GROMACS .gro file of C-alpha atoms in nm:
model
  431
    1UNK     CA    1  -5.444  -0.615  -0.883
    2UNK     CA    2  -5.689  -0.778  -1.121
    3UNK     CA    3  -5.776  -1.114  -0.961
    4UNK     CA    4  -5.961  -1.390  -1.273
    5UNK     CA    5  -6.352  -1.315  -1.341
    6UNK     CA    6  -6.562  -1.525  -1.154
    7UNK     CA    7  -6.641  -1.755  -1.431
    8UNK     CA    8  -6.235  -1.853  -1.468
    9UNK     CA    9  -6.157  -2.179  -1.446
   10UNK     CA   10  -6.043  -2.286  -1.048
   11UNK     CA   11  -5.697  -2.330  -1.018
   12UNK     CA   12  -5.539  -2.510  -0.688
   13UNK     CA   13  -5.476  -2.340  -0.435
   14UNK     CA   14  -5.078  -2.365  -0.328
   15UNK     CA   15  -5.097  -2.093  -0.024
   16UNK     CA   16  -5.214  -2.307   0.188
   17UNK     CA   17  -4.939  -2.440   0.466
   18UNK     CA   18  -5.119  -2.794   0.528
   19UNK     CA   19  -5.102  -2.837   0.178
   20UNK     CA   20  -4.705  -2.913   0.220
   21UNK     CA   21  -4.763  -3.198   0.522
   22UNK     CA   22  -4.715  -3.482   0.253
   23UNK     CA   23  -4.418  -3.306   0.062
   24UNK     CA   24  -4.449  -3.109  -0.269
   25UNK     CA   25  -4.806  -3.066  -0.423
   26UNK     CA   26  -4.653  -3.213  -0.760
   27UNK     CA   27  -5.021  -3.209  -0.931
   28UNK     CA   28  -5.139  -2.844  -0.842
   29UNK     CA   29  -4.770  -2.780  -0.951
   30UNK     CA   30  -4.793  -2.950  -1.288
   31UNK     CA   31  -5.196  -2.784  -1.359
   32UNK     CA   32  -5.044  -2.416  -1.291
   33UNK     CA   33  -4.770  -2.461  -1.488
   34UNK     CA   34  -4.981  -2.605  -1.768
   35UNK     CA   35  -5.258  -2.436  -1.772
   36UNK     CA   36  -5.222  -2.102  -1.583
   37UNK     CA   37  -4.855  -2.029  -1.518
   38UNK     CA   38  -4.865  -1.693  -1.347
   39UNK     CA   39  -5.202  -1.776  -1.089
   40UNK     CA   40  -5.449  -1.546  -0.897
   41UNK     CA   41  -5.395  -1.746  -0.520
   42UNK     CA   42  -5.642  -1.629  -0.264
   43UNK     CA   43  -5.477  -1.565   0.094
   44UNK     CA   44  -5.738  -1.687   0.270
   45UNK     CA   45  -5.749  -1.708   0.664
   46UNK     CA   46  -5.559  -2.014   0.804
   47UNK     CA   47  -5.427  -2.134   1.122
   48UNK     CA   48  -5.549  -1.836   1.346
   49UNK     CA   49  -5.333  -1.630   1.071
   50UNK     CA   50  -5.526  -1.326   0.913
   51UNK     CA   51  -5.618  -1.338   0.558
   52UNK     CA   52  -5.445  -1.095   0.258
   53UNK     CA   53  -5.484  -0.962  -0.028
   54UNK     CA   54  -5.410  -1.225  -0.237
   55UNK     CA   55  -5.107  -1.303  -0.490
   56UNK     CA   56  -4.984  -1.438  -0.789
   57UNK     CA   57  -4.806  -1.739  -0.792
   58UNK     CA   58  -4.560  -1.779  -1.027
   59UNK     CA   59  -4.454  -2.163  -1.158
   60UNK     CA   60  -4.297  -2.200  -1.452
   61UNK     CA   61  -3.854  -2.180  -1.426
   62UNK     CA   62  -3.823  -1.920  -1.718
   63UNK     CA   63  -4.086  -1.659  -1.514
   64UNK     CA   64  -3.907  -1.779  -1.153
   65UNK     CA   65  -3.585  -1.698  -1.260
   66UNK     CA   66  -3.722  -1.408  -1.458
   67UNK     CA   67  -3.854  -1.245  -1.101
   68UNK     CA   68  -3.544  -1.309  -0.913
   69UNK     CA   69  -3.290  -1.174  -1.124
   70UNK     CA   70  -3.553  -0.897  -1.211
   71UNK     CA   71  -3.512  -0.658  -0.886
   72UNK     CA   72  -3.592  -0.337  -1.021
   73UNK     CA   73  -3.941  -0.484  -1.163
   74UNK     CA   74  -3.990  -0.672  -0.860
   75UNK     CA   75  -3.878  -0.550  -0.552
   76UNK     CA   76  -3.776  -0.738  -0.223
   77UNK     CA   77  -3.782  -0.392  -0.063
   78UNK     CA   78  -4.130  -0.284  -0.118
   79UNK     CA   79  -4.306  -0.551   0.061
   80UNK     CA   80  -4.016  -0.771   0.196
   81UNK     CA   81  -4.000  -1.138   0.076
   82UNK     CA   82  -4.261  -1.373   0.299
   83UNK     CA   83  -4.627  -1.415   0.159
   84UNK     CA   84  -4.778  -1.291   0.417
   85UNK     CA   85  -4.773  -0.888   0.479
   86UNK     CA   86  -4.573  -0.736   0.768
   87UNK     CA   87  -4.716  -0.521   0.975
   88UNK     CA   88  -4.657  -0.160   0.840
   89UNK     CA   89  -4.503  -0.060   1.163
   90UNK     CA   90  -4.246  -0.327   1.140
   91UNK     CA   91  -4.181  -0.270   0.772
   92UNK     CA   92  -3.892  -0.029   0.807
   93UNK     CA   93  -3.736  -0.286   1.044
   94UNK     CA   94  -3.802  -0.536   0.861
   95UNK     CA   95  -3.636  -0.354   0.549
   96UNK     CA   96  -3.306  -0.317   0.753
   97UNK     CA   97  -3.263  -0.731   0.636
   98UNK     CA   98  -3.007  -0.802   0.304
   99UNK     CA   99  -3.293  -0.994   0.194
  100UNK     CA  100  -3.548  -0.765   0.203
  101UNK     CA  101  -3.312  -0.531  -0.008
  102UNK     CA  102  -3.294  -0.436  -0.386
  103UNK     CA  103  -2.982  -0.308  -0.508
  104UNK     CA  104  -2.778  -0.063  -0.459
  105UNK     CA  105  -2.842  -0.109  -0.102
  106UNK     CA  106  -2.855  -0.464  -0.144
  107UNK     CA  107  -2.498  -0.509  -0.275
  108UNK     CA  108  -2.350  -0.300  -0.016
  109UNK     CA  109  -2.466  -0.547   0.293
  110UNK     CA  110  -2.409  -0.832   0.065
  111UNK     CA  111  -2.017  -0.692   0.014
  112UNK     CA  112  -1.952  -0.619   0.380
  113UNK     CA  113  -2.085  -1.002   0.476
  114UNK     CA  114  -1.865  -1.164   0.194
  115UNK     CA  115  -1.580  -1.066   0.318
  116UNK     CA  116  -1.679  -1.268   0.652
  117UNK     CA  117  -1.790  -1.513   0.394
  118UNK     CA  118  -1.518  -1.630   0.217
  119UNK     CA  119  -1.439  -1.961   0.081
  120UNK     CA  120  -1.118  -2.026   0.225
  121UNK     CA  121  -1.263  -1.975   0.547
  122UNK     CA  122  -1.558  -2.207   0.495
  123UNK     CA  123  -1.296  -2.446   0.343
  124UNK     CA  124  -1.150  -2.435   0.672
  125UNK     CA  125  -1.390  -2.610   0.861
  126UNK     CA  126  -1.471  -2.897   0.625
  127UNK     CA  127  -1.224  -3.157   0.884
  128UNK     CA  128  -1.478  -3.060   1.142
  129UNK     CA  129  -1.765  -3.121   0.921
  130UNK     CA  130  -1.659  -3.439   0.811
  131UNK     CA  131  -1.534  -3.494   1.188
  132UNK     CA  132  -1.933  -3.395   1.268
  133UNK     CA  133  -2.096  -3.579   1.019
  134UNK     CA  134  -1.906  -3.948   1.048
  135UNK     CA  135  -1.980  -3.884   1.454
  136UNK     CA  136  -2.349  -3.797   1.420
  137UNK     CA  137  -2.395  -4.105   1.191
  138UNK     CA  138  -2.209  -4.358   1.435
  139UNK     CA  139  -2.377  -4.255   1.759
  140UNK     CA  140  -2.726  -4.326   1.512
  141UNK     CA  141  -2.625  -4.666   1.408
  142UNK     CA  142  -2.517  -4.760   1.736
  143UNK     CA  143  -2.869  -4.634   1.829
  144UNK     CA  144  -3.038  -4.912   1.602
  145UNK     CA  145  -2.793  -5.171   1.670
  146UNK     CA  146  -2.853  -5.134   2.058
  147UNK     CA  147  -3.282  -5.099   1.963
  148UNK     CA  148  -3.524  -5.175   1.714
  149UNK     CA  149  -3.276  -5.102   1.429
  150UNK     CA  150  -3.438  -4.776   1.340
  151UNK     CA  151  -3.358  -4.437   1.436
  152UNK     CA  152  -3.514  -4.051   1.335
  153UNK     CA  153  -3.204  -3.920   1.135
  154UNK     CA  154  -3.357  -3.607   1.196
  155UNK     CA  155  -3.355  -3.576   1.551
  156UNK     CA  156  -3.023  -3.796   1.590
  157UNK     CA  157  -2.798  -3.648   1.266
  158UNK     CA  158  -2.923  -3.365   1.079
  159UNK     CA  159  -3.084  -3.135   1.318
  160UNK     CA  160  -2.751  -3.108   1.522
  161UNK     CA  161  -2.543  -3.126   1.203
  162UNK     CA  162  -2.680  -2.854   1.072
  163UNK     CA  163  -2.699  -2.631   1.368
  164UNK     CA  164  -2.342  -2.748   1.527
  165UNK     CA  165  -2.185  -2.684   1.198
  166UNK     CA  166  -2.360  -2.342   1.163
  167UNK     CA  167  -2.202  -2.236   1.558
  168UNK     CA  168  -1.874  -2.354   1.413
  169UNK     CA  169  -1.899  -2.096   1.125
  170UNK     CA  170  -2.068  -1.799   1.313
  171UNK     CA  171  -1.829  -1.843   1.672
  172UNK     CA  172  -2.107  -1.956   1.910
  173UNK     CA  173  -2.031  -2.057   2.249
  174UNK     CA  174  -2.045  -2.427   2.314
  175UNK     CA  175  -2.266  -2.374   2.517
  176UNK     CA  176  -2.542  -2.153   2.402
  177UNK     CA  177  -2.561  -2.364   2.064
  178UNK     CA  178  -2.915  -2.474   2.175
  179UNK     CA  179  -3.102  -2.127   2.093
  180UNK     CA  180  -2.990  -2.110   1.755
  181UNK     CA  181  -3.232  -2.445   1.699
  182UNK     CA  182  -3.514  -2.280   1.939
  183UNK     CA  183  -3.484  -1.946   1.707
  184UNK     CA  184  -3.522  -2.139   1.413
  185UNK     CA  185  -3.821  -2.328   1.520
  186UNK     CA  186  -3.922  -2.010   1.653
  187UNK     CA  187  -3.903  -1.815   1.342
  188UNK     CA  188  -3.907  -2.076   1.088
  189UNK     CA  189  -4.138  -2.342   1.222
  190UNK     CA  190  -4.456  -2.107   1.340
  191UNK     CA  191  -4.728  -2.261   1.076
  192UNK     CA  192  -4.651  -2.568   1.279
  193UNK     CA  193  -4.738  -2.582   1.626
  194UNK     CA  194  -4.554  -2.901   1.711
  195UNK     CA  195  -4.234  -2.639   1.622
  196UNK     CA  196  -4.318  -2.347   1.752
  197UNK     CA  197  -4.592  -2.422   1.995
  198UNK     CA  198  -4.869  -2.241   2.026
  199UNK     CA  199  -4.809  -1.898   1.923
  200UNK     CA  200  -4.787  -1.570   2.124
  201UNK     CA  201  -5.055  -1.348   2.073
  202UNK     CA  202  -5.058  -0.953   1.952
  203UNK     CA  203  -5.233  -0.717   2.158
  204UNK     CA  204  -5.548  -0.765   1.874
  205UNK     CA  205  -5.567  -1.116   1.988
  206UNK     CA  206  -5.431  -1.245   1.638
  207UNK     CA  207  -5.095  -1.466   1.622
  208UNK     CA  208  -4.777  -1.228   1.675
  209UNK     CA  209  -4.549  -1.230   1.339
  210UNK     CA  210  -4.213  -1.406   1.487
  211UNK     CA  211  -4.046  -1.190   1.282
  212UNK     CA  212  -4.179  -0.898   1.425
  213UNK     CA  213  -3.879  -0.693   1.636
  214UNK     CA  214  -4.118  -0.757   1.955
  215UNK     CA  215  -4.040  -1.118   1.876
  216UNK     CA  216  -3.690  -1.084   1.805
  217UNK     CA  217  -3.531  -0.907   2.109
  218UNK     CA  218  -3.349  -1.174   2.313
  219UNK     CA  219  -3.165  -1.263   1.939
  220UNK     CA  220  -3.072  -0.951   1.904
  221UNK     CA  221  -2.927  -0.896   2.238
  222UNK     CA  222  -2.765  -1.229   2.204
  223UNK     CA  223  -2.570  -1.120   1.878
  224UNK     CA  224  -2.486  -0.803   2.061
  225UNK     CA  225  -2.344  -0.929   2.377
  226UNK     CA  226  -2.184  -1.209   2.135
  227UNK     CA  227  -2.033  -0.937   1.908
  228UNK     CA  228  -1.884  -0.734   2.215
  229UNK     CA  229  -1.759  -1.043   2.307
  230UNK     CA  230  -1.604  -1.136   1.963
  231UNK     CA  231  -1.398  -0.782   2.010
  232UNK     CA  232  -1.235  -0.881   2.301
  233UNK     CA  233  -1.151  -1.236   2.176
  234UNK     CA  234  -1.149  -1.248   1.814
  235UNK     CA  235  -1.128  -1.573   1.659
  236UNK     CA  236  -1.144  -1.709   1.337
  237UNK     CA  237  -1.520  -1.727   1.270
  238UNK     CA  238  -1.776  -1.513   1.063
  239UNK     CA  239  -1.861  -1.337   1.389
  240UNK     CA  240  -1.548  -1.198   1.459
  241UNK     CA  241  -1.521  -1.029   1.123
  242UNK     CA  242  -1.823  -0.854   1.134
  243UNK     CA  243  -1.813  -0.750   1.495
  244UNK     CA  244  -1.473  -0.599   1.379
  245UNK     CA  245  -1.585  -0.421   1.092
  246UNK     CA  246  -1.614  -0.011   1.106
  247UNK     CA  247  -1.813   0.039   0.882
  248UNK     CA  248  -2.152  -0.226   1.005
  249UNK     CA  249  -2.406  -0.039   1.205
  250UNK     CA  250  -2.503  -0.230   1.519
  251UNK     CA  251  -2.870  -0.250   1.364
  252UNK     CA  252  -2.685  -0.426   1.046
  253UNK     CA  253  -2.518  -0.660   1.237
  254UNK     CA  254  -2.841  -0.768   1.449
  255UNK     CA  255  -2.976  -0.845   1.082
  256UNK     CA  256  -2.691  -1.037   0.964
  257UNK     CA  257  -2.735  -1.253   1.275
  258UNK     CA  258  -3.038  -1.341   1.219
  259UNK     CA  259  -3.038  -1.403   0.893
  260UNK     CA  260  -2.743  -1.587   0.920
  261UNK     CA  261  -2.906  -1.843   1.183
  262UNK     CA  262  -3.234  -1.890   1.033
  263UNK     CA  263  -3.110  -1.920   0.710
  264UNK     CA  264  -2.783  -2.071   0.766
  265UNK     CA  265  -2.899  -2.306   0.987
  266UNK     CA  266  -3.268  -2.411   0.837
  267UNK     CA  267  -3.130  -2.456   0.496
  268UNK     CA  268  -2.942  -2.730   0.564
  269UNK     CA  269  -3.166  -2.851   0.783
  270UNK     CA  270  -3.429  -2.905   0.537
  271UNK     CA  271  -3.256  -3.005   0.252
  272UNK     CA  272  -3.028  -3.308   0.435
  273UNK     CA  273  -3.335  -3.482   0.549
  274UNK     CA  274  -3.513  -3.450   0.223
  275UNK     CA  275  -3.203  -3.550   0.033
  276UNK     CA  276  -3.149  -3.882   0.278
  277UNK     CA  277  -3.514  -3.975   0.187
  278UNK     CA  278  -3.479  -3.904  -0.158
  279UNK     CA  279  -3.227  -4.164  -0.180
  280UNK     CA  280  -3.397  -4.401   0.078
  281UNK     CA  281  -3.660  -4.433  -0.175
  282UNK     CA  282  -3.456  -4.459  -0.464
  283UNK     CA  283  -3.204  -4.751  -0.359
  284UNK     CA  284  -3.079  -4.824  -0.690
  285UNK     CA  285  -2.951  -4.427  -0.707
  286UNK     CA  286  -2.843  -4.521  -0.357
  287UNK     CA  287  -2.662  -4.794  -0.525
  288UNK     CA  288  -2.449  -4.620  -0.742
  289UNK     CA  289  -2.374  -4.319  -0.486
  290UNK     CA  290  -2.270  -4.587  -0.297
  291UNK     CA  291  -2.005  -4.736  -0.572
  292UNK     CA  292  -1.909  -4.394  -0.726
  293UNK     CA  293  -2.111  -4.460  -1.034
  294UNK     CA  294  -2.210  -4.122  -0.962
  295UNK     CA  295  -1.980  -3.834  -0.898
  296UNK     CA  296  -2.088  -3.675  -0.555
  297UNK     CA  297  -2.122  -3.326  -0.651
  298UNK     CA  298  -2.390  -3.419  -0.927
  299UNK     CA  299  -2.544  -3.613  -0.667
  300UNK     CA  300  -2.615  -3.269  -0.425
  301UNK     CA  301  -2.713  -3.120  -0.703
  302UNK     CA  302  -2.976  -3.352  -0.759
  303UNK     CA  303  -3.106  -3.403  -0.445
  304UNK     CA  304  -3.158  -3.013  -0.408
  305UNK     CA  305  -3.333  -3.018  -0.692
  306UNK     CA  306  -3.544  -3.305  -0.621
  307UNK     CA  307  -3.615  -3.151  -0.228
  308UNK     CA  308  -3.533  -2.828  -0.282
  309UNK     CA  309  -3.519  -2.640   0.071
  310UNK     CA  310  -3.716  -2.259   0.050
  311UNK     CA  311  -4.076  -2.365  -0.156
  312UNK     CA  312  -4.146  -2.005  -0.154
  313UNK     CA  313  -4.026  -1.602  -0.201
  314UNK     CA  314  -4.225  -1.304  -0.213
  315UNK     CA  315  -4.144  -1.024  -0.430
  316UNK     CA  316  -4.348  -0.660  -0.493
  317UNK     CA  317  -4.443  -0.509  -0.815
  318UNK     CA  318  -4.281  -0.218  -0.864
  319UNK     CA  319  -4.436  -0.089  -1.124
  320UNK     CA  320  -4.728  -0.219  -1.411
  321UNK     CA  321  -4.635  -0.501  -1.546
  322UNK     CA  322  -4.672  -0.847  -1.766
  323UNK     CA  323  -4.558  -1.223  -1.660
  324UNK     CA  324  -4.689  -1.546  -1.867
  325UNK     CA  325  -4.942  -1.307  -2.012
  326UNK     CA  326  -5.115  -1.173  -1.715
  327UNK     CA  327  -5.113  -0.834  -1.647
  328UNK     CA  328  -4.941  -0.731  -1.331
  329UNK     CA  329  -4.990  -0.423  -1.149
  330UNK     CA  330  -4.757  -0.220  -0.920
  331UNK     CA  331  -4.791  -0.340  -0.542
  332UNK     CA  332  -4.914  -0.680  -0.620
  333UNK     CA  333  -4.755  -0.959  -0.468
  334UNK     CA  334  -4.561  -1.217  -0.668
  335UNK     CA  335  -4.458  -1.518  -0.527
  336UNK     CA  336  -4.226  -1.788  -0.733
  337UNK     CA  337  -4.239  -2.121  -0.620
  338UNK     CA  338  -3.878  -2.301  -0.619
  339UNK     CA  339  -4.063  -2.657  -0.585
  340UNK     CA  340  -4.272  -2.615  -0.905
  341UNK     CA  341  -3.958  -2.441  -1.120
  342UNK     CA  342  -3.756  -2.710  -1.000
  343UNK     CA  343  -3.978  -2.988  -1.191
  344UNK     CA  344  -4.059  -2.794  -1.550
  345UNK     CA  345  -4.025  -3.021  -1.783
  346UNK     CA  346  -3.975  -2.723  -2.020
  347UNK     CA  347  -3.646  -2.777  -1.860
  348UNK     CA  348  -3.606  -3.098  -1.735
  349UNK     CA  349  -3.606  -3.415  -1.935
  350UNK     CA  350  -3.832  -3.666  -1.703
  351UNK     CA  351  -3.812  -3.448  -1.393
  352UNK     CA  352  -3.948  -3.684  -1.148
  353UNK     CA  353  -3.695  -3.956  -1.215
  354UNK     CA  354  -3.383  -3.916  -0.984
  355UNK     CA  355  -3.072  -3.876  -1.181
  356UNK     CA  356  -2.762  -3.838  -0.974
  357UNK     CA  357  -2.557  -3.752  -1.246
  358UNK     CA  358  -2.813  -3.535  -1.445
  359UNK     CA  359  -2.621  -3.192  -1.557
  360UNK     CA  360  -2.655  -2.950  -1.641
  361UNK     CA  361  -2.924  -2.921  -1.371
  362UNK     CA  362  -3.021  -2.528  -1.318
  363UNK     CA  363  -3.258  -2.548  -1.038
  364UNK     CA  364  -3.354  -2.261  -0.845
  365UNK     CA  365  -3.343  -2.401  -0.481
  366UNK     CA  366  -3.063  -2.166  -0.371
  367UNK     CA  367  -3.225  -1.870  -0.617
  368UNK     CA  368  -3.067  -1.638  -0.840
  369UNK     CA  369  -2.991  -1.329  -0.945
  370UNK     CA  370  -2.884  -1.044  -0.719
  371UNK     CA  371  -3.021  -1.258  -0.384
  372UNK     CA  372  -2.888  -1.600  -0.475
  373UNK     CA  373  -2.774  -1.763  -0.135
  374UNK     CA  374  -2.489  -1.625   0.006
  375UNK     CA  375  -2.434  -1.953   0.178
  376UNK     CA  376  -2.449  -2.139  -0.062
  377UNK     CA  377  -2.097  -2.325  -0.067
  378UNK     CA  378  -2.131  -2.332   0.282
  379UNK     CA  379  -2.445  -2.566   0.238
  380UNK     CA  380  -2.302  -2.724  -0.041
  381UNK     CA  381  -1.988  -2.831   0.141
  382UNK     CA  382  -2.202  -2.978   0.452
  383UNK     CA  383  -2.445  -3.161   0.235
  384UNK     CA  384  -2.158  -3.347   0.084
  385UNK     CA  385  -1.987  -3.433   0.364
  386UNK     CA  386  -2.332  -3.606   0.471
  387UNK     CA  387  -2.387  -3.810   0.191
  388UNK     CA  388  -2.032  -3.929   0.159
  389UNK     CA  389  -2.032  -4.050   0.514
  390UNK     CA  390  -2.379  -4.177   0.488
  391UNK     CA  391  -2.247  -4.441   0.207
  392UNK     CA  392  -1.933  -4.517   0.410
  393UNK     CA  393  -2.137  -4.627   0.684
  394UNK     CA  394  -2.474  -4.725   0.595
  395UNK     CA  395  -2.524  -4.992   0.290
  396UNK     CA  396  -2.861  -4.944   0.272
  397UNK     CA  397  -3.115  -4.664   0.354
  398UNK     CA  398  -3.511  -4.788   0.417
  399UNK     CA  399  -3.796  -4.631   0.542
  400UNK     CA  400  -3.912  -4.746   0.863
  401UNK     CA  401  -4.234  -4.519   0.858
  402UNK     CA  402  -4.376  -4.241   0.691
  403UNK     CA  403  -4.165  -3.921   0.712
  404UNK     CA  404  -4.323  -3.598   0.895
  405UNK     CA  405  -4.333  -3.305   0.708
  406UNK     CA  406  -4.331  -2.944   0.822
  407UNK     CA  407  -4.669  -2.745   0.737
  408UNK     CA  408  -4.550  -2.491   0.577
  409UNK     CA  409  -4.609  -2.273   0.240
  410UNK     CA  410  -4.207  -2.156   0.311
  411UNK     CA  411  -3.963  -2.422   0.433
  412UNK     CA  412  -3.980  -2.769   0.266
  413UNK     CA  413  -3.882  -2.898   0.618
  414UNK     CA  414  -3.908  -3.301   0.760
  415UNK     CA  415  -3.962  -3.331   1.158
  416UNK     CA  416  -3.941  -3.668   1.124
  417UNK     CA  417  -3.738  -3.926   0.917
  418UNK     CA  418  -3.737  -4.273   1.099
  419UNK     CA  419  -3.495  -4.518   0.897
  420UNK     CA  420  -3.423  -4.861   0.938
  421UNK     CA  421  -3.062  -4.908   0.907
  422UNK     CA  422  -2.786  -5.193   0.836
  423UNK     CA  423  -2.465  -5.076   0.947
  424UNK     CA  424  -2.159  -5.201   0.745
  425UNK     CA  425  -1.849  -5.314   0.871
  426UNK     CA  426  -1.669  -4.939   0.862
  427UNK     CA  427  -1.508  -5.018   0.505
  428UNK     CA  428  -1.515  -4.815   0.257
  429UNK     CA  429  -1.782  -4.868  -0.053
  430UNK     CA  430  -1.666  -5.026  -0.377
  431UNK     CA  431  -1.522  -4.794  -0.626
   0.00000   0.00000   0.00000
């Protein structure tokens, strides 16, 4: 690696996870991608987490998508795809993961899973999303109407939405929903102690990685008691199809389930909150959501763009390389930042005005190339749903405190959106 000569100009420093508590760093985001577009980002020590070696972060939308479609330059494989450096012991394991795969290898898992995947089946359960969603929203404004008039639509809507929805896809017991959230926290939540509380310790005394397979063990026996169980009573869920399938190793399978209910589940967890308070402080776009003077599709669109849900991927140099200008060598780390591509004004016009109906609108928040989310349509689907119910019932959306933010440098997350809201009279918006 060849980090800038001491005399270089400072650039900000976008590693660190408190960094995110307020939302996006838009002004470190804007000076990178001005001024030094492919950045030298010192992995210092932080939250009882060991320091690294240091990476470049990578903010412009051209050089993002650039990476990501890029595998055999930079590799998901070499180093697997979080900033921070797994344990070479866990590496192989680690490397088991469709995510932490380049192609060939890569397509294969990401073949077998589609088929589990499909659209007709997600399609399926979009009465029981809706169902979900319209409940979830009810039992809230009955909340405020019975209280102060304000309610945390994260803790009352989208935290169950997400994960309820997720169970309905995957074929989890009613009752053993609940440890698909506490994984997620687990696993997803552990820069943030009021998530994960305080974390377990290694035997050197330093934080254990929750990713680690030492961390992971009561998943993975879960998915494998769930998958013998899926043989002997198949049903019409994702599980079922890959419990059933010949050719998935039982190690494969443990991988899928995991990634499936981190990512399945956190995406949507982030990115409903953030798109709710997106519009909560925009109520004119609110307005014309609200009256169809914006076509709903446009309108996810946006609002992943605007709070997009991973801030963060990690790829590997493969070999000697160039990005921006800067000279990359083979086994440095490269890590694109979705939140920063997503507000280039090399490819947005006015990129921090909400436009519900802007389009096209290529933003990067579910990736691209060869690893673009494989849930995607399942997300998009859900994250509908949400919005159109959320007009149907609620006139107007207003903040009834500041929202709490996740620290982390991975998830854009919210613990904590507390809304004041008016309930209408069950009719259906204008329009």
């Amino acid at each position: 690696m060849i980090p800038p000569a001491a005399d270089a100009p400072r650039t900000p420093d976008v590693f660190d996870p408190r960094g995110y508590a307020q939302g996006l760093p838009h002004t470190a985001y804007r000076l990178l991608r001005d001024r030094h577009p492919v950045a030298w980002q010192e992995e210092h020590e932080v939250l009882g987490w060991p320091a690294g070696p240091g990476f470049w972060a990578v903010t412009r939308h051209a050089d993002v998508v650039r990476v990501l479609k890029d595998a055999r330059t930079f590799s998901s494989y070499l180093g697997a795809t979080q900033i921070r450096d797994p344990d070479p012991a866990d590496l192989p394991f680690i490397r088991r993961m469709m995510l932490n795969q380049d192609p060939p290898g890569h397509g294969r898992l990401r073949r077998l899973v589609s088929r589990a995947f499909t659209r007709g089946r997600i399609d399926r359960f979009r009465t029981a999303v809706r169902d979900r969603a319209r409940g979830l929203l009810t039992a809230a404004v009955d909340t405020a109407r019975t209280g102060s008039g304000v309610v945390d639509l994260v803790t009352t809507v989208t935290d169950d939405y997400a994960l309820l929805n997720l169970a309905d896809v995957l074929g989890v017991p009613p009752g053993e929903r609940g440890l698909l959230l506490d994984w997620t926290r687990r696993v997803i939540g552990y820069q943030d102690p009021d998530e994960s509380g305080p974390p377990a310790s290694g035997p050197d005394g330093r934080p254990a990685d929750p990713r680690s397979p030492a961390m992971l063990q009561d998943m993975f026996a879960f998915a494998r008691e769930l998958a013998a169980h899926k043989r002997r009573h198949p049903g019409d869920d994702v599980l079922t199809v890959l419990a059933t399938d010949r050719i998935l190793a039982t190690s494969e399978l443990e991988m899928f389930f995991f990634l499936l209910t981190i990512a399945g589940n956190d995406t949507v967890r982030s990115a409903a909150p953030g798109g709710l308070l997106a519009l909560a402080r925009h109520p004119d776009a609110y307005r014309a959501l609200r009256t169809g003077a914006v076509p709903t599709d446009s309108c996810v669109e946006e609002l992943l763009r605007w709070h997009p849900p991973v801030l963060s991927f990690r790829r590997t140099a493969a070999c000697d390389t160039e990005l921006a200008g800067r000279p990359i060598r083979a086994g440095d780390k490269v890590v694109v930042l979705h939140g920063s591509a997503n507000y280039d004004e090399r490819v947005f016009t006015a990129p921090h005005r909400l436009d519900l109906a802007r389009t096209p609108n290529p933003h990067v928040s579910f990736g691209d190339g060869p690893h673009v989310c494989l849930g995607a349509h399942l997300a998009r689907l859900q994250l509908r749903v949400l919005y159109e119910e959320t007009r149907r019932l609620l006139p107007t959306l207003e903040l009834a405190a500041p929202p709490r933010y996740l620290v982390s440098n991975f998830i854009h997350g919210l613990k904590s959106l507390p809304l004041r809201v008016i309930p209408s009279d069950g009719g259906r918006p204008p329009g």
